[in-house]
mmCIF file of C-alpha atoms in Angstrom:
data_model
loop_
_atom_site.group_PDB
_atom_site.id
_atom_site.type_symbol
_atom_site.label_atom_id
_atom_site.label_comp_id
_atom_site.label_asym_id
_atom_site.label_seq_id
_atom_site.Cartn_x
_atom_site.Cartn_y
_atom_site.Cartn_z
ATOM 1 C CA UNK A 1 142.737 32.478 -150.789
ATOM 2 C CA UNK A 2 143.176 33.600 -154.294
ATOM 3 C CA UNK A 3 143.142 31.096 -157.579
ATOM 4 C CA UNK A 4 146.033 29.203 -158.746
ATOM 5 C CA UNK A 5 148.227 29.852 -155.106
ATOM 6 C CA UNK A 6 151.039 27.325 -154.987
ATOM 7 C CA UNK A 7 153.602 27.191 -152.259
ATOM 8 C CA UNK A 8 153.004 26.802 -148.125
ATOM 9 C CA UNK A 9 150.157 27.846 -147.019
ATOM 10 C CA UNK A 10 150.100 29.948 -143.635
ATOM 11 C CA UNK A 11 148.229 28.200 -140.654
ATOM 12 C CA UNK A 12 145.240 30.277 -139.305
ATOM 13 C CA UNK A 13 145.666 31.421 -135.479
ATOM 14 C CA UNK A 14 144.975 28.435 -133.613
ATOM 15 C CA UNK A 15 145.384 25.792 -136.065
ATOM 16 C CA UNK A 16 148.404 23.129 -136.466
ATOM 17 C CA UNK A 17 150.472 23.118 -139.596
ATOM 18 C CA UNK A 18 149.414 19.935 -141.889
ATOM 19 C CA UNK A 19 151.221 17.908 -144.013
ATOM 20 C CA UNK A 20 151.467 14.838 -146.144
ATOM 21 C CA UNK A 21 148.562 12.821 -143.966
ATOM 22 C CA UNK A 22 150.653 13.715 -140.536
ATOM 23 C CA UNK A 23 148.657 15.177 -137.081
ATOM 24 C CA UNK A 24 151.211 16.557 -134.799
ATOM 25 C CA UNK A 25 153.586 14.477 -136.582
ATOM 26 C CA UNK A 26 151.585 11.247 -136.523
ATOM 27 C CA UNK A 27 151.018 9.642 -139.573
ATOM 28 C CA UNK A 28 147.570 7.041 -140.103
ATOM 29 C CA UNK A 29 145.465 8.628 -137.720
ATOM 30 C CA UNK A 30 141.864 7.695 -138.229
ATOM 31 C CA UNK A 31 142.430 5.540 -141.400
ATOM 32 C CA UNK A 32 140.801 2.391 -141.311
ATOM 33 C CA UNK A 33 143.531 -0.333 -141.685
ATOM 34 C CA UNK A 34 141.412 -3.031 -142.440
ATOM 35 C CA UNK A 35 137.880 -4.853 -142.869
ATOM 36 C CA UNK A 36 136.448 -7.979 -142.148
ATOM 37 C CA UNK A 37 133.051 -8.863 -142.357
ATOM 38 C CA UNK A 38 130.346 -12.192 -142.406
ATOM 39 C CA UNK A 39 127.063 -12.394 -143.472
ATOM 40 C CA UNK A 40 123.843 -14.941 -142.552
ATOM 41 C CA UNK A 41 121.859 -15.610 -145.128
ATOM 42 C CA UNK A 42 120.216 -18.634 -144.095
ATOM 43 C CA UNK A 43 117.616 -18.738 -141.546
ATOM 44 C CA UNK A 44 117.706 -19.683 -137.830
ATOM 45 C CA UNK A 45 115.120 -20.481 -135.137
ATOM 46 C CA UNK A 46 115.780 -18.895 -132.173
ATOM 47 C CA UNK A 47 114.124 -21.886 -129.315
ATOM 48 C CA UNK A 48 115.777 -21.111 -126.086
ATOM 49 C CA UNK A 49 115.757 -18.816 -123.115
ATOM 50 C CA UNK A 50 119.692 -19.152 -122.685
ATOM 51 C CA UNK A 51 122.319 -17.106 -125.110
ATOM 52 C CA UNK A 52 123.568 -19.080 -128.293
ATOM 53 C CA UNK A 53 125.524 -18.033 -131.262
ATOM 54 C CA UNK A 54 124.117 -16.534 -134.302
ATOM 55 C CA UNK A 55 125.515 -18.602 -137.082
ATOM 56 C CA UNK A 56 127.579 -16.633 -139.321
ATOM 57 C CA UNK A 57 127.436 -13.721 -137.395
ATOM 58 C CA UNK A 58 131.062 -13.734 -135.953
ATOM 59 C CA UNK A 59 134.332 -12.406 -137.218
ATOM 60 C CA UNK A 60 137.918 -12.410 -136.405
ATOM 61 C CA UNK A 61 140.248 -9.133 -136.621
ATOM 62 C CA UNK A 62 143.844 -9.345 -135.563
ATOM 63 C CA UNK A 63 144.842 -5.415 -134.572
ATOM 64 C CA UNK A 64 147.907 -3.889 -135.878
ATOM 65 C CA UNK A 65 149.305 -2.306 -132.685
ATOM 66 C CA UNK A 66 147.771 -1.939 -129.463
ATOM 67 C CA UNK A 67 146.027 2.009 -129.812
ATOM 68 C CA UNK A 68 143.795 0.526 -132.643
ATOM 69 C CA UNK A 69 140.054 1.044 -132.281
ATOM 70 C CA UNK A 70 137.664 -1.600 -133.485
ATOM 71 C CA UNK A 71 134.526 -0.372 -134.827
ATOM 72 C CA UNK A 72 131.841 -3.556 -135.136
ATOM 73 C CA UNK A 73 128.782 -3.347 -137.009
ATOM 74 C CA UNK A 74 125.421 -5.458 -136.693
ATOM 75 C CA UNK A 75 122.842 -5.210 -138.937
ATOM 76 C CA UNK A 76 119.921 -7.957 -138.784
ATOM 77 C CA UNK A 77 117.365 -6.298 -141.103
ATOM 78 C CA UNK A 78 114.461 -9.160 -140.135
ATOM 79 C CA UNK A 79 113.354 -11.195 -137.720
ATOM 80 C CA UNK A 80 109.865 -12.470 -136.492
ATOM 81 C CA UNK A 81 108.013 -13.410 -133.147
ATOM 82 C CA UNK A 82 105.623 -16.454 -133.330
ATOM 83 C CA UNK A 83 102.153 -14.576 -131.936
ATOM 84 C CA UNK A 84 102.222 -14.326 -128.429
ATOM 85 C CA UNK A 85 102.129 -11.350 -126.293
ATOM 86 C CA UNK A 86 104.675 -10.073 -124.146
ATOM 87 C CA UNK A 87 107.726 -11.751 -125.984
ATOM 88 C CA UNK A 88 111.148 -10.457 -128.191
ATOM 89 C CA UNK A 89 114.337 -11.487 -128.825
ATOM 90 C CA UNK A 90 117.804 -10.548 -126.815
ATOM 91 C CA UNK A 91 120.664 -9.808 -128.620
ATOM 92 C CA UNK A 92 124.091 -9.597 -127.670
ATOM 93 C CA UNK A 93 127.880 -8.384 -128.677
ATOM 94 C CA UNK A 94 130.370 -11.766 -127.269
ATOM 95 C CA UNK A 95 134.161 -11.094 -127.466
ATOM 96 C CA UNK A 96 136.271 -13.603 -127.066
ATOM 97 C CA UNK A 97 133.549 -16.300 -126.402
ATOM 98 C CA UNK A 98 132.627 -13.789 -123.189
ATOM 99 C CA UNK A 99 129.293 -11.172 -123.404
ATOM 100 C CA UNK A 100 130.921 -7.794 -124.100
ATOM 101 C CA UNK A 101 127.941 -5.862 -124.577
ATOM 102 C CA UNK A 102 123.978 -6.782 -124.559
ATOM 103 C CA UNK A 103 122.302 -4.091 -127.157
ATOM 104 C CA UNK A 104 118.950 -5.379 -127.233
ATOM 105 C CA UNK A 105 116.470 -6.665 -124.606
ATOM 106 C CA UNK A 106 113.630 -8.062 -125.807
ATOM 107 C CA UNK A 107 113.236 -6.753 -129.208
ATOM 108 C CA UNK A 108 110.094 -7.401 -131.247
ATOM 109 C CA UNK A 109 108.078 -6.880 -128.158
ATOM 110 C CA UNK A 110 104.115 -6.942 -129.199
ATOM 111 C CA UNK A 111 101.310 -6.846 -127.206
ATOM 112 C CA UNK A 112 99.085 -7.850 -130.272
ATOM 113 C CA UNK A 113 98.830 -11.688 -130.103
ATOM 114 C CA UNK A 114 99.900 -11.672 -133.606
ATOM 115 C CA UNK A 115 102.662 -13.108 -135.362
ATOM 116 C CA UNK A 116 105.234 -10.169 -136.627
ATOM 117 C CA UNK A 117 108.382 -9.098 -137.888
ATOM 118 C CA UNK A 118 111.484 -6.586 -136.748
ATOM 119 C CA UNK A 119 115.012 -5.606 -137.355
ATOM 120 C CA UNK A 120 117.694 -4.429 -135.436
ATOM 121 C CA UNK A 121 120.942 -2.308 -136.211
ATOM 122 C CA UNK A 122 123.868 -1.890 -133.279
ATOM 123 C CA UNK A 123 127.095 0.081 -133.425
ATOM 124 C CA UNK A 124 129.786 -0.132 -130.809
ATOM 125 C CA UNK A 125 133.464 0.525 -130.685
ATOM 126 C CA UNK A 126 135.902 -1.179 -129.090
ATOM 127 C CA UNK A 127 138.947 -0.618 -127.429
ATOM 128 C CA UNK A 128 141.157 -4.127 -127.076
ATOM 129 C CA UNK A 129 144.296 -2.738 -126.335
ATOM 130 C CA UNK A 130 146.147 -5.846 -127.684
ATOM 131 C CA UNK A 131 147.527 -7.223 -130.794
ATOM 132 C CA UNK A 132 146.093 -10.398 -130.627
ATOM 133 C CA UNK A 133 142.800 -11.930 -132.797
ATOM 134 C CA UNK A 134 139.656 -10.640 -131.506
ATOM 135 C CA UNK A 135 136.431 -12.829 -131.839
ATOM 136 C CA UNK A 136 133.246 -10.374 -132.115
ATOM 137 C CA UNK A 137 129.615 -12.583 -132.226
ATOM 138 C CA UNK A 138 126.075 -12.253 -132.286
ATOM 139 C CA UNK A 139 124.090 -14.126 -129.832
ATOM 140 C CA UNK A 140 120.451 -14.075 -129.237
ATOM 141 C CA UNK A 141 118.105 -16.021 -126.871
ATOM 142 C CA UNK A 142 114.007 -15.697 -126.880
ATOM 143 C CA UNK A 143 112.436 -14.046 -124.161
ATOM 144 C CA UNK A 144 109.221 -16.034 -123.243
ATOM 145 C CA UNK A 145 108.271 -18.982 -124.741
ATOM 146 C CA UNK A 146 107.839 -17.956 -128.326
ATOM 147 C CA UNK A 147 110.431 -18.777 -131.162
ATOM 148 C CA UNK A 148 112.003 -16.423 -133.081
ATOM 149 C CA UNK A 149 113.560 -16.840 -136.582
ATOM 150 C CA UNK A 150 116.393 -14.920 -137.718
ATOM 151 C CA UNK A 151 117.010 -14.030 -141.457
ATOM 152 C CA UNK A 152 113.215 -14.473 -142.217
ATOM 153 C CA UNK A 153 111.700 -13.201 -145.856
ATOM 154 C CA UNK A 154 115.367 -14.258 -147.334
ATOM 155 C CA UNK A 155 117.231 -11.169 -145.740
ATOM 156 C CA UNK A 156 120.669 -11.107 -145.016
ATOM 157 C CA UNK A 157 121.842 -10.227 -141.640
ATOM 158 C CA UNK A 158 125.349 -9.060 -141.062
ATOM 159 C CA UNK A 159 128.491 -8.238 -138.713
ATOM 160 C CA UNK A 160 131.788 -6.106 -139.718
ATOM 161 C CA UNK A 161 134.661 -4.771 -137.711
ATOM 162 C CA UNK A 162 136.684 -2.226 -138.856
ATOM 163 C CA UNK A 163 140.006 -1.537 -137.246
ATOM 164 C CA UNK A 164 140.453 2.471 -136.842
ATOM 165 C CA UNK A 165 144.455 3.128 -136.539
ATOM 166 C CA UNK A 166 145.621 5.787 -134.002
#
């Protein structure tokens, strides 16, 4: 290509012929149309065996048409296990009040007898297929008998979905 071309540009062999933000004459393709996010700041014991909501770590996104991809994003940078062996935490993705994914089993898992701390990241994309609001939340049960705290050592945990247009 030499310096200071203007005009079109021939397409090498193989390639498609790009203009103005349009893929085979789509337009948007890729571009996130929009961003929501929460974040937990404030810390929460974790005392039962059974699933419950991580405060402040749901969100609602209302697609814009029905090919839209949702990309959520957990990030829960600390937690700690009360010093028993043989016990973590659970975590799980809930859409629509209804488990859509479970991306940790017993997290935090020691063998030590000692008190200690861990984090967890999770990335998942999600196709809804609809136009209506989506509800993504974290939930997170103990596995033993040992509590868990979320948001220890004033961390902030946090969940965002991104809506990827088609």
């Amino acid at each position: 290509l030499a310096t200071n071309t203007t005009g079109t540009l021939a397409v090498a062999n193989g390639g498609t012929g790009l203009s103005s933000g349009f893929i085979n004459g789509t337009t948007n393709v890729g571009k996130i149309g929009q961003i929501v996010q929460d974040v937990k700041s404030s810390s929460q014991t974790i005392n039962s065996g059974s699933y419950a909501l991580l405060t402040s770590l749901d969100v609602d996104i209302t697609p814009v048409a029905t090919s839209s991809k949702i990309l959520i994003i957990i990030s829960i940078p600390t937690f700690t296990i009360a010093g028993t062996d043989n016990e973590g935490l659970d975590f799980s993705l809930y859409r629509n009040g209804s488990a859509e994914y479970k991306f940790g089993g017993n997290f935090g898992y020691k063998s030590d007898g000692a008190a200690h701390n861990d984090g967890i990241s999770f990335t998942r994309i999600h196709e809804p297929s609809s136009t209506s609001q989506q509800t993504y939340a974290v939930y997170c049960k103990r596995n033993g008998n040992s509590n868990g705290d979320i948001c220890t050592n004033s961390t902030q945990a946090t969940i965002t979905a991104m809506e990827i247009l088609a």
